[in-house]
GROMACS .gro file of C-alpha atoms in nm:
model
  467
    1MET     CA    1  -5.527   3.266  11.802
    2SER     CA    2  -5.707   3.553  11.627
    3SER     CA    3  -6.058   3.612  11.501
    4THR     CA    4  -6.218   3.858  11.263
    5LYS     CA    5  -6.557   4.026  11.279
    6SER     CA    6  -6.714   4.338  11.132
    7LEU     CA    7  -6.925   4.631  11.251
    8SER     CA    8  -7.107   4.898  11.053
    9TYR     CA    9  -7.155   5.268  11.132
   10ASP     CA   10  -7.243   5.590  10.954
   11ILE     CA   11  -6.917   5.760  11.052
   12ILE     CA   12  -6.588   5.633  11.190
   13ILE     CA   13  -6.356   5.873  11.374
   14VAL     CA   14  -5.998   5.757  11.420
   15GLY     CA   15  -5.856   5.928  11.727
   16ALA     CA   16  -6.020   6.044  12.050
   17GLY     CA   17  -5.814   6.355  12.119
   18ILE     CA   18  -5.939   6.713  12.113
   19ALA     CA   19  -6.077   6.717  11.758
   20GLY     CA   20  -6.202   6.357  11.743
   21SER     CA   21  -6.389   6.361  12.074
   22ALA     CA   22  -6.540   6.704  12.009
   23LEU     CA   23  -6.655   6.601  11.660
   24ALA     CA   24  -6.819   6.281  11.789
   25HIS     CA   25  -7.016   6.477  12.050
   26ALA     CA   26  -7.108   6.753  11.803
   27LEU     CA   27  -7.228   6.509  11.535
   28SER     CA   28  -7.439   6.322  11.787
   29THR     CA   29  -7.607   6.627  11.941
   30SER     CA   30  -7.663   6.800  11.605
   31ALA     CA   31  -7.802   6.488  11.439
   32SER     CA   32  -8.046   6.421  11.724
   33THR     CA   33  -8.226   6.746  11.646
   34SER     CA   34  -8.201   6.765  11.266
   35ARG     CA   35  -8.209   6.411  11.123
   36ASP     CA   36  -8.491   6.158  11.111
   37THR     CA   37  -8.257   5.884  11.224
   38PRO     CA   38  -7.962   5.943  11.459
   39LEU     CA   39  -7.610   5.895  11.329
   40ARG     CA   40  -7.420   5.588  11.444
   41ILE     CA   41  -7.063   5.692  11.518
   42ALA     CA   42  -6.762   5.480  11.609
   43VAL     CA   43  -6.464   5.647  11.776
   44ILE     CA   44  -6.149   5.435  11.776
   45GLU     CA   45  -5.857   5.534  12.000
   46ARG     CA   46  -5.532   5.344  12.048
   47SER     CA   47  -5.521   5.417  12.422
   48LEU     CA   48  -5.797   5.559  12.639
   49ALA     CA   49  -5.555   5.618  12.927
   50GLU     CA   50  -5.507   5.982  13.025
   51PRO     CA   51  -5.257   6.141  12.783
   52ASP     CA   52  -4.941   6.294  12.927
   53ARG     CA   53  -4.827   6.577  12.697
   54ILE     CA   54  -4.642   6.904  12.741
   55VAL     CA   55  -4.842   7.096  12.479
   56GLY     CA   56  -5.214   7.147  12.424
   57GLU     CA   57  -5.246   7.307  12.767
   58LEU     CA   58  -5.363   7.659  12.675
   59LEU     CA   59  -5.708   7.727  12.532
   60GLN     CA   60  -5.740   8.080  12.398
   61PRO     CA   61  -6.065   8.278  12.453
   62GLY     CA   62  -6.176   8.197  12.098
   63GLY     CA   63  -6.137   7.829  12.179
   64VAL     CA   64  -6.338   7.866  12.500
   65THR     CA   65  -6.618   8.024  12.295
   66ALA     CA   66  -6.606   7.739  12.041
   67LEU     CA   67  -6.608   7.479  12.320
   68ARG     CA   68  -6.917   7.633  12.478
   69SER     CA   69  -7.096   7.656  12.143
   70LEU     CA   70  -7.046   7.279  12.112
   71GLY     CA   71  -7.211   7.228  12.450
   72LEU     CA   72  -6.881   7.117  12.604
   73GLY     CA   73  -6.811   7.409  12.835
   74ASP     CA   74  -6.839   7.186  13.142
   75CYS     CA   75  -6.521   7.006  13.030
   76LEU     CA   76  -6.327   7.296  13.180
   77GLU     CA   77  -6.471   7.226  13.524
   78GLY     CA   78  -6.317   6.991  13.779
   79ILE     CA   79  -5.972   6.974  13.615
   80ASP     CA   80  -5.800   7.250  13.818
   81ALA     CA   81  -5.808   7.477  13.511
   82VAL     CA   82  -5.667   7.826  13.557
   83ARG     CA   83  -5.828   8.140  13.413
   84VAL     CA   84  -5.598   8.323  13.171
   85HIS     CA   85  -5.643   8.698  13.124
   86GLY     CA   86  -5.361   8.776  12.883
   87TYR     CA   87  -4.982   8.782  12.853
   88ALA     CA   88  -4.680   8.944  13.011
   89VAL     CA   89  -4.394   8.971  12.761
   90LEU     CA   90  -4.042   9.003  12.906
   91ASP     CA   91  -3.744   9.124  12.705
   92GLY     CA   92  -3.440   9.149  12.932
   93ASP     CA   93  -3.540   9.367  13.225
   94GLN     CA   94  -3.840   9.517  13.044
   95THR     CA   95  -4.197   9.389  13.072
   96VAL     CA   96  -4.512   9.476  12.883
   97HIS     CA   97  -4.857   9.347  12.983
   98ILE     CA   98  -5.097   9.245  12.707
   99PRO     CA   99  -5.446   9.175  12.845
  100TYR     CA  100  -5.720   9.009  12.646
  101PRO     CA  101  -5.979   9.262  12.525
  102SER     CA  102  -6.327   9.303  12.675
  103ARG     CA  103  -6.241   9.094  12.983
  104ALA     CA  104  -6.217   8.779  12.768
  105GLU     CA  105  -6.072   8.472  12.938
  106GLY     CA  106  -5.878   8.169  12.825
  107ARG     CA  107  -5.799   7.856  13.025
  108SER     CA  108  -5.482   7.662  13.096
  109PHE     CA  109  -5.483   7.308  13.234
  110HIS     CA  110  -5.332   6.961  13.225
  111HIS     CA  111  -5.388   6.842  12.869
  112GLY     CA  112  -5.474   6.486  12.970
  113ARG     CA  113  -5.745   6.588  13.217
  114PHE     CA  114  -5.915   6.800  12.952
  115VAL     CA  115  -5.902   6.519  12.695
  116GLN     CA  116  -6.055   6.273  12.943
  117LYS     CA  117  -6.344   6.514  13.001
  118LEU     CA  118  -6.404   6.540  12.626
  119ARG     CA  119  -6.391   6.162  12.590
  120ALA     CA  120  -6.646   6.120  12.868
  121CYS     CA  121  -6.884   6.355  12.686
  122ALA     CA  122  -6.832   6.166  12.359
  123LYS     CA  123  -6.903   5.832  12.529
  124ALA     CA  124  -7.222   5.969  12.681
  125ALA     CA  125  -7.352   6.109  12.352
  126PRO     CA  126  -7.637   5.914  12.185
  127GLY     CA  127  -7.526   5.685  11.906
  128VAL     CA  128  -7.154   5.709  11.986
  129ASP     CA  129  -6.947   5.397  12.060
  130VAL     CA  130  -6.588   5.443  12.177
  131PHE     CA  131  -6.339   5.159  12.125
  132GLU     CA  132  -5.986   5.115  12.255
  133ALA     CA  133  -5.809   4.961  11.958
  134THR     CA  134  -5.535   5.025  11.703
  135VAL     CA  135  -5.634   5.110  11.347
  136THR     CA  136  -5.393   4.919  11.125
  137ASP     CA  137  -5.519   5.004  10.776
  138LEU     CA  138  -5.787   5.165  10.565
  139ILE     CA  139  -6.029   4.938  10.381
  140ASP     CA  140  -6.082   5.013  10.009
  141CYS     CA  141  -6.370   4.907   9.792
  142PRO     CA  142  -6.214   4.671   9.533
  143LEU     CA  143  -6.424   4.824   9.252
  144THR     CA  144  -6.423   5.199   9.323
  145HIS     CA  145  -6.109   5.212   9.542
  146ARG     CA  146  -6.306   5.433   9.778
  147VAL     CA  147  -6.231   5.403  10.150
  148VAL     CA  148  -6.521   5.220  10.311
  149GLY     CA  149  -6.384   5.148  10.656
  150VAL     CA  150  -6.083   5.059  10.871
  151LEU     CA  151  -5.913   4.748  11.000
  152VAL     CA  152  -5.845   4.745  11.373
  153ARG     CA  153  -5.668   4.522  11.620
  154ARG     CA  154  -5.766   4.487  11.980
  155GLY     CA  155  -5.508   4.327  12.206
  156GLY     CA  156  -5.569   4.097  12.500
  157GLU     CA  157  -5.516   3.734  12.571
  158THR     CA  158  -5.593   3.680  12.202
  159ASP     CA  159  -5.578   3.934  11.922
  160ILE     CA  160  -5.916   4.029  11.778
  161ASN     CA  161  -5.902   4.171  11.425
  162GLU     CA  162  -6.209   4.366  11.327
  163ALA     CA  163  -6.334   4.547  11.020
  164PHE     CA  164  -6.530   4.866  11.085
  165TYR     CA  165  -6.734   4.991  10.789
  166ALA     CA  166  -6.883   5.339  10.740
  167ASP     CA  167  -6.997   5.584  10.475
  168LEU     CA  168  -6.736   5.835  10.592
  169VAL     CA  169  -6.407   5.795  10.778
  170VAL     CA  170  -6.253   6.090  10.967
  171ILE     CA  171  -5.883   6.066  11.058
  172ALA     CA  172  -5.805   6.273  11.368
  173ASP     CA  173  -5.504   6.084  11.502
  174GLY     CA  174  -5.289   6.387  11.579
  175CYS     CA  175  -4.957   6.537  11.478
  176PHE     CA  176  -4.790   6.197  11.431
  177SER     CA  177  -5.071   6.072  11.206
  178ASN     CA  178  -5.016   5.729  11.054
  179PHE     CA  179  -5.258   5.795  10.768
  180ARG     CA  180  -5.182   6.149  10.648
  181SER     CA  181  -4.991   6.038  10.340
  182ALA     CA  182  -5.240   5.764  10.258
  183VAL     CA  183  -5.528   6.013  10.261
  184MET     CA  184  -5.368   6.310  10.085
  185GLY     CA  185  -5.172   6.110   9.827
  186ASN     CA  186  -4.798   6.084   9.767
  187LYS     CA  187  -4.803   6.369   9.513
  188ASN     CA  188  -4.907   6.612   9.784
  189ALA     CA  189  -4.564   6.639   9.944
  190LEU     CA  190  -4.649   6.978  10.097
  191VAL     CA  191  -4.880   6.820  10.353
  192ASN     CA  192  -4.726   6.477  10.398
  193LYS     CA  193  -4.434   6.581  10.617
  194PRO     CA  194  -4.462   6.860  10.873
  195ALA     CA  195  -4.174   7.108  10.889
  196SER     CA  196  -4.001   7.118  11.227
  197ARG     CA  197  -3.747   7.382  11.320
  198GLY     CA  198  -3.694   7.282  11.680
  199HIS     CA  199  -3.851   7.140  11.993
  200PHE     CA  200  -4.027   7.264  12.301
  201VAL     CA  201  -3.868   7.113  12.610
  202GLY     CA  202  -4.102   7.108  12.908
  203ALA     CA  203  -4.097   7.073  13.284
  204ILE     CA  204  -4.335   7.160  13.568
  205LEU     CA  205  -4.238   7.415  13.832
  206GLU     CA  206  -4.412   7.354  14.164
  207ASP     CA  207  -4.528   7.670  14.343
  208GLY     CA  208  -4.326   7.847  14.207
  209HIS     CA  209  -3.212   8.016  12.340
  210GLY     CA  210  -3.542   8.096  12.186
  211PRO     CA  211  -3.869   8.198  12.346
  212VAL     CA  212  -3.956   8.063  12.691
  213LEU     CA  213  -4.322   8.025  12.789
  214LEU     CA  214  -4.455   7.999  13.142
  215TYR     CA  215  -4.820   7.942  13.231
  216GLN     CA  216  -5.010   7.777  13.513
  217ILE     CA  217  -5.167   7.438  13.449
  218GLY     CA  218  -5.300   7.403  13.804
  219GLU     CA  219  -5.322   7.593  14.129
  220HIS     CA  220  -4.973   7.483  14.236
  221GLU     CA  221  -4.813   7.392  13.901
  222THR     CA  222  -4.658   7.608  13.631
  223ARG     CA  223  -4.548   7.475  13.295
  224ILE     CA  224  -4.224   7.604  13.147
  225LEU     CA  225  -4.166   7.545  12.774
  226ILE     CA  226  -3.822   7.624  12.636
  227ASP     CA  227  -3.761   7.649  12.263
  228ILE     CA  228  -3.455   7.456  12.148
  229LYS     CA  229  -3.354   7.483  11.785
  230ASN     CA  230  -3.234   7.185  11.586
  231PRO     CA  231  -3.003   7.006  11.632
  232VAL     CA  232  -3.100   6.939  11.993
  233PRO     CA  233  -2.792   6.928  12.225
  234SER     CA  234  -2.701   6.584  12.358
  235ASP     CA  235  -2.680   6.708  12.718
  236LEU     CA  236  -3.007   6.898  12.709
  237LYS     CA  237  -3.043   6.960  13.083
  238ASN     CA  238  -2.695   7.106  13.120
  239TYR     CA  239  -2.743   7.318  12.807
  240ILE     CA  240  -3.061   7.474  12.946
  241LEU     CA  241  -2.919   7.533  13.292
  242THR     CA  242  -2.603   7.690  13.151
  243ASN     CA  243  -2.732   7.894  12.856
  244ILE     CA  244  -3.098   7.971  12.914
  245VAL     CA  245  -3.182   7.976  13.284
  246PRO     CA  246  -2.939   8.263  13.359
  247GLN     CA  247  -3.138   8.479  13.114
  248LEU     CA  248  -3.465   8.422  13.303
  249PRO     CA  249  -3.586   8.626  13.601
  250GLU     CA  250  -3.391   8.542  13.917
  251PRO     CA  251  -3.696   8.426  14.123
  252LEU     CA  252  -3.747   8.138  13.876
  253HIS     CA  253  -3.400   7.987  13.904
  254ALA     CA  254  -3.449   7.781  14.220
  255ALA     CA  255  -3.783   7.639  14.101
  256ILE     CA  256  -3.631   7.541  13.766
  257HIS     CA  257  -3.338   7.364  13.931
  258ARG     CA  258  -3.578   7.171  14.159
  259ALA     CA  259  -3.795   7.072  13.865
  260PHE     CA  260  -3.498   6.951  13.662
  261THR     CA  261  -3.375   6.748  13.959
  262LYS     CA  262  -3.700   6.562  14.030
  263ASP     CA  263  -3.859   6.531  13.685
  264ARG     CA  264  -3.746   6.412  13.345
  265LEU     CA  265  -3.733   6.657  13.057
  266ARG     CA  266  -3.980   6.589  12.780
  267ARG     CA  267  -3.987   6.741  12.436
  268MET     CA  268  -4.227   6.788  12.146
  269PRO     CA  269  -4.140   6.900  11.793
  270ASN     CA  270  -4.256   7.248  11.693
  271SER     CA  271  -4.424   7.157  11.365
  272PHE     CA  272  -4.585   7.357  11.088
  273LEU     CA  273  -4.822   7.188  10.843
  274PRO     CA  274  -5.028   7.406  10.608
  275SER     CA  275  -5.384   7.302  10.529
  276VAL     CA  276  -5.434   7.199  10.167
  277GLU     CA  277  -5.794   7.167  10.052
  278GLN     CA  278  -5.921   6.810  10.072
  279GLY     CA  279  -6.134   6.624   9.820
  280GLY     CA  280  -5.895   6.683   9.531
  281PRO     CA  281  -5.806   6.436   9.254
  282HIS     CA  282  -5.503   6.298   9.444
  283ASN     CA  283  -5.695   6.242   9.770
  284ARG     CA  284  -5.850   5.914   9.876
  285GLU     CA  285  -6.229   5.912   9.850
  286GLY     CA  286  -6.439   5.833  10.155
  287VAL     CA  287  -6.191   5.967  10.412
  288ILE     CA  288  -6.097   6.312  10.544
  289LEU     CA  289  -5.841   6.455  10.786
  290LEU     CA  290  -5.913   6.672  11.090
  291GLY     CA  291  -5.706   6.847  11.357
  292ASP     CA  292  -5.329   6.813  11.375
  293ALA     CA  293  -5.340   6.522  11.132
  294TRP     CA  294  -5.417   6.785  10.865
  295ASN     CA  295  -5.312   7.129  10.985
  296MET     CA  296  -5.052   7.239  11.242
  297ARG     CA  297  -4.904   7.570  11.345
  298HIS     CA  298  -4.620   7.664  11.580
  299PRO     CA  299  -4.731   7.606  11.942
  300LEU     CA  300  -4.579   7.935  12.060
  301THR     CA  301  -4.916   8.113  12.046
  302GLY     CA  302  -5.123   7.827  12.187
  303GLY     CA  303  -5.372   7.836  11.900
  304GLY     CA  304  -5.394   7.467  11.805
  305MET     CA  305  -5.696   7.368  12.014
  306THR     CA  306  -5.876   7.690  11.923
  307VAL     CA  307  -5.844   7.606  11.551
  308ALA     CA  308  -5.945   7.242  11.605
  309LEU     CA  309  -6.258   7.325  11.806
  310SER     CA  310  -6.355   7.603  11.566
  311ASP     CA  311  -6.315   7.357  11.278
  312VAL     CA  312  -6.557   7.120  11.451
  313VAL     CA  313  -6.808   7.402  11.504
  314LEU     CA  314  -6.815   7.456  11.126
  315LEU     CA  315  -6.778   7.097  11.005
  316ALA     CA  316  -7.027   6.910  11.225
  317PRO     CA  317  -7.348   7.081  11.104
  318MET     CA  318  -7.232   7.049  10.743
  319ILE     CA  319  -7.189   6.673  10.781
  320VAL     CA  320  -7.519   6.634  10.964
  321ALA     CA  321  -7.703   6.827  10.692
  322GLU     CA  322  -7.567   6.596  10.421
  323PRO     CA  323  -7.834   6.329  10.349
  324ASP     CA  324  -7.599   6.078  10.185
  325LEU     CA  325  -7.252   6.054  10.338
  326ALA     CA  326  -7.156   5.795  10.076
  327ASP     CA  327  -7.196   6.054   9.799
  328TRP     CA  328  -6.834   6.162   9.755
  329HIS     CA  329  -6.923   6.438   9.508
  330ALA     CA  330  -7.144   6.596   9.775
  331ILE     CA  331  -6.874   6.547  10.039
  332THR     CA  332  -6.619   6.713   9.809
  333ASN     CA  333  -6.843   7.019   9.780
  334LEU     CA  334  -6.885   7.013  10.159
  335LEU     CA  335  -6.508   7.004  10.208
  336HIS     CA  336  -6.465   7.299   9.974
  337ARG     CA  337  -6.717   7.510  10.168
  338TRP     CA  338  -6.562   7.409  10.500
  339HIS     CA  339  -6.208   7.480  10.384
  340TRP     CA  340  -6.282   7.841  10.293
  341ALA     CA  341  -6.523   7.898  10.583
  342ARG     CA  342  -6.247   7.809  10.831
  343LYS     CA  343  -5.980   8.004  10.646
  344PRO     CA  344  -6.013   8.349  10.814
  345LEU     CA  345  -5.956   8.217  11.167
  346ALA     CA  346  -5.721   7.930  11.082
  347ALA     CA  347  -5.504   8.136  10.847
  348THR     CA  348  -5.477   8.420  11.097
  349ILE     CA  349  -5.364   8.193  11.381
  350ASN     CA  350  -5.136   7.983  11.157
  351ILE     CA  351  -4.952   8.283  11.009
  352LEU     CA  352  -4.929   8.465  11.341
  353SER     CA  353  -4.779   8.164  11.520
  354VAL     CA  354  -4.484   8.124  11.282
  355ALA     CA  355  -4.431   8.497  11.227
  356LEU     CA  356  -4.412   8.564  11.602
  357TYR     CA  357  -4.179   8.268  11.649
  358ASP     CA  358  -3.945   8.409  11.383
  359LEU     CA  359  -3.944   8.743  11.563
  360PHE     CA  360  -3.895   8.616  11.917
  361SER     CA  361  -3.633   8.356  11.827
  362ALA     CA  362  -3.441   8.606  11.615
  363GLU     CA  363  -3.074   8.548  11.543
  364ASP     CA  364  -3.067   8.749  11.221
  365GLU     CA  365  -2.996   9.121  11.276
  366SER     CA  366  -3.305   9.239  11.088
  367LEU     CA  367  -3.529   8.999  11.278
  368ALA     CA  368  -3.380   9.124  11.603
  369VAL     CA  369  -3.472   9.476  11.494
  370LEU     CA  370  -3.828   9.362  11.427
  371ARG     CA  371  -3.841   9.194  11.768
  372LYS     CA  372  -3.739   9.514  11.944
  373GLY     CA  373  -3.985   9.710  11.731
  374CYS     CA  374  -4.262   9.464  11.820
  375PHE     CA  375  -4.191   9.509  12.189
  376LYS     CA  376  -4.195   9.889  12.151
  377TYR     CA  377  -4.514   9.863  11.947
  378PHE     CA  378  -4.684   9.681  12.236
  379GLU     CA  379  -4.561   9.948  12.474
  380ARG     CA  380  -4.770  10.203  12.287
  381GLY     CA  381  -5.085  10.036  12.421
  382GLY     CA  382  -5.433  10.100  12.282
  383GLU     CA  383  -5.495   9.947  11.940
  384CYS     CA  384  -5.129   9.844  11.921
  385ILE     CA  385  -5.216   9.587  12.188
  386ARG     CA  386  -5.588   9.535  12.134
  387GLY     CA  387  -5.556   9.441  11.766
  388PRO     CA  388  -5.271   9.186  11.792
  389ILE     CA  389  -5.404   9.020  12.109
  390SER     CA  390  -5.751   8.987  11.953
  391LEU     CA  391  -5.588   8.796  11.667
  392LEU     CA  392  -5.376   8.585  11.901
  393ALA     CA  393  -5.676   8.504  12.121
  394GLY     CA  394  -5.886   8.377  11.830
  395ILE     CA  395  -6.138   8.655  11.890
  396ALA     CA  396  -6.069   8.841  11.565
  397SER     CA  397  -6.041   8.625  11.253
  398ASP     CA  398  -5.908   8.869  10.997
  399PRO     CA  399  -5.587   8.808  10.798
  400VAL     CA  400  -5.610   9.166  10.666
  401LEU     CA  401  -5.594   9.300  11.023
  402LEU     CA  402  -5.294   9.074  11.083
  403PHE     CA  403  -5.127   9.211  10.770
  404ILE     CA  404  -5.187   9.569  10.886
  405HIS     CA  405  -5.041   9.514  11.232
  406PHE     CA  406  -4.747   9.303  11.113
  407PHE     CA  407  -4.627   9.565  10.869
  408SER     CA  408  -4.708   9.844  11.111
  409VAL     CA  409  -4.459   9.671  11.342
  410ALA     CA  410  -4.207   9.658  11.055
  411ILE     CA  411  -4.242  10.031  10.984
  412TYR     CA  412  -4.237  10.119  11.353
  413SER     CA  413  -3.923   9.907  11.397
  414ILE     CA  414  -3.742  10.128  11.146
  415TRP     CA  415  -3.873  10.436  11.324
  416VAL     CA  416  -3.740  10.300  11.654
  417LEU     CA  417  -3.398  10.251  11.493
  418PHE     CA  418  -3.394  10.608  11.367
  419THR     CA  419  -3.514  10.768  11.690
  420HIS     CA  420  -3.391  10.544  11.974
  421PRO     CA  421  -3.024  10.513  12.068
  422ARG     CA  422  -2.883  10.162  12.059
  423ASP     CA  423  -2.622   9.999  12.279
  424MET     CA  424  -2.279   9.990  12.112
  425TYR     CA  425  -1.932   9.874  12.222
  426ASN     CA  426  -1.707  10.174  12.253
  427GLY     CA  427  -1.368  10.017  12.320
  428GLY     CA  428  -1.283  10.294  12.564
  429PRO     CA  429  -1.298  10.307  12.943
  430GLU     CA  430  -1.678  10.317  12.941
  431LYS     CA  431  -1.682  10.006  12.722
  432ARG     CA  432  -2.038  10.070  12.597
  433LYS     CA  433  -2.236  10.375  12.494
  434LEU     CA  434  -2.574  10.467  12.342
  435VAL     CA  435  -2.553  10.594  11.983
  436ARG     CA  436  -2.796  10.679  11.705
  437PRO     CA  437  -2.758  10.555  11.348
  438THR     CA  438  -2.558  10.781  11.120
  439LEU     CA  439  -2.708  10.911  10.798
  440VAL     CA  440  -2.497  10.664  10.599
  441GLU     CA  441  -2.647  10.373  10.791
  442TYR     CA  442  -3.012  10.462  10.721
  443PRO     CA  443  -3.048  10.269  10.392
  444HIS     CA  444  -2.904   9.959  10.562
  445TYR     CA  445  -3.151   9.982  10.846
  446ALA     CA  446  -3.446   9.987  10.606
  447SER     CA  447  -3.380   9.614  10.553
  448PRO     CA  448  -3.619   9.507  10.835
  449PHE     CA  449  -3.912   9.593  10.608
  450TRP     CA  450  -3.780   9.355  10.342
  451THR     CA  451  -3.726   9.092  10.611
  452ALA     CA  452  -4.089   9.133  10.720
  453ILE     CA  453  -4.198   9.062  10.361
  454VAL     CA  454  -3.973   8.754  10.346
  455VAL     CA  455  -4.128   8.623  10.670
  456PHE     CA  456  -4.491   8.705  10.597
  457ALA     CA  457  -4.534   8.643  10.224
  458PRO     CA  458  -4.451   8.267  10.217
  459LEU     CA  459  -4.680   8.207  10.516
  460LEU     CA  460  -4.963   8.393  10.345
  461TRP     CA  461  -4.905   8.193  10.026
  462THR     CA  462  -4.941   7.860  10.209
  463GLU     CA  463  -5.286   7.975  10.326
  464ILE     CA  464  -5.430   8.122  10.005
  465ARG     CA  465  -5.305   7.859   9.757
  466TRP     CA  466  -5.598   7.667   9.615
  467TRP     CA  467  -5.440   7.340   9.498
   0.00000   0.00000   0.00000
């Protein structure tokens, strides 16, 4: 037996993850001080149980700043979060330390614990109702075809079908969004299907062929994320133990073997989804996308939550200041302002994430040259570290600065080739020797600069395109 009923709100948010929960809290607190009547907000989440994910566990300093500006800084307390002061990059037996500038700090933690804290703040915010239910469809006005609400199903002894109505619907249901195509339109193929070039495979180390990330998510727990390119091997555990673990520092081997013995391996796709401006002629009216449902970058740099929270910082006051949320023309103008206001930070983090992944997962010879040059560039210290880490941390939001450092790395990579001996097979008794490029080889080794253009230019284009 099933029944149907309806509820009305000013705003409906589909998804109570990072972006959805933060937006609900921000809209409530902003509206209480700037509107004559408080906003009524419905947050609908398929499951309010604590999420169990292997990504979304590192919040860069820029994200910490955004979280505090939203009044949500306390969400980092009581979850065994670990202070992060920067990076240590290992390439073979060489290590370079890259600290955050000006004593800035990030946080790493269990993703699910952080989300539960955000949800608790959203539930406690005035005018916010949180529902555990599954959104099954968008509701269109039969005359204007504008989205005016959502259909939901709540399970139990009997199914309860409900219609939630609102002036504005926000879809924040994550990287596997069920409504991305419906909102952006079938003609917008660029944003309907994220591009995935591999997976992160994760495990937790207790006490203890692409990039490998390690970071603490608790006092006694360290997350290891291992990049595996497509196609993923059928015997994933054996592949990692045989091909990747031997390349890692020796003290990690025993902890990795223990983790693989006691825990299952989980994986998440490494997706890239450029942000196309919303409110266009092919988009559904009355509904917008937020968070990973709209824009994703490679998780290598841990910038996803920083972008999402920074988006909320910009978007929430714009929505609150809009007197009529049912006026789609006004919302379209709002979306245009928001899109370009977020662009400096979002574009910087998006481009950097994929560009660094290309460098550190290099199989192409020119990319390998750039990777070595990048490592040597960091070894120079000073601005060669301060500039890139400020971009990575979400502290500096400047695509021009990213352009300068990226191509400085490309030029320096060529300089390293010309001035640093490289390891070569000799064929004689010594087997290997260090040699410098010959004069004839110099034109060939200028190719890394062209490779840098091939990597950077398409990423830049996805961010500056205006349709």
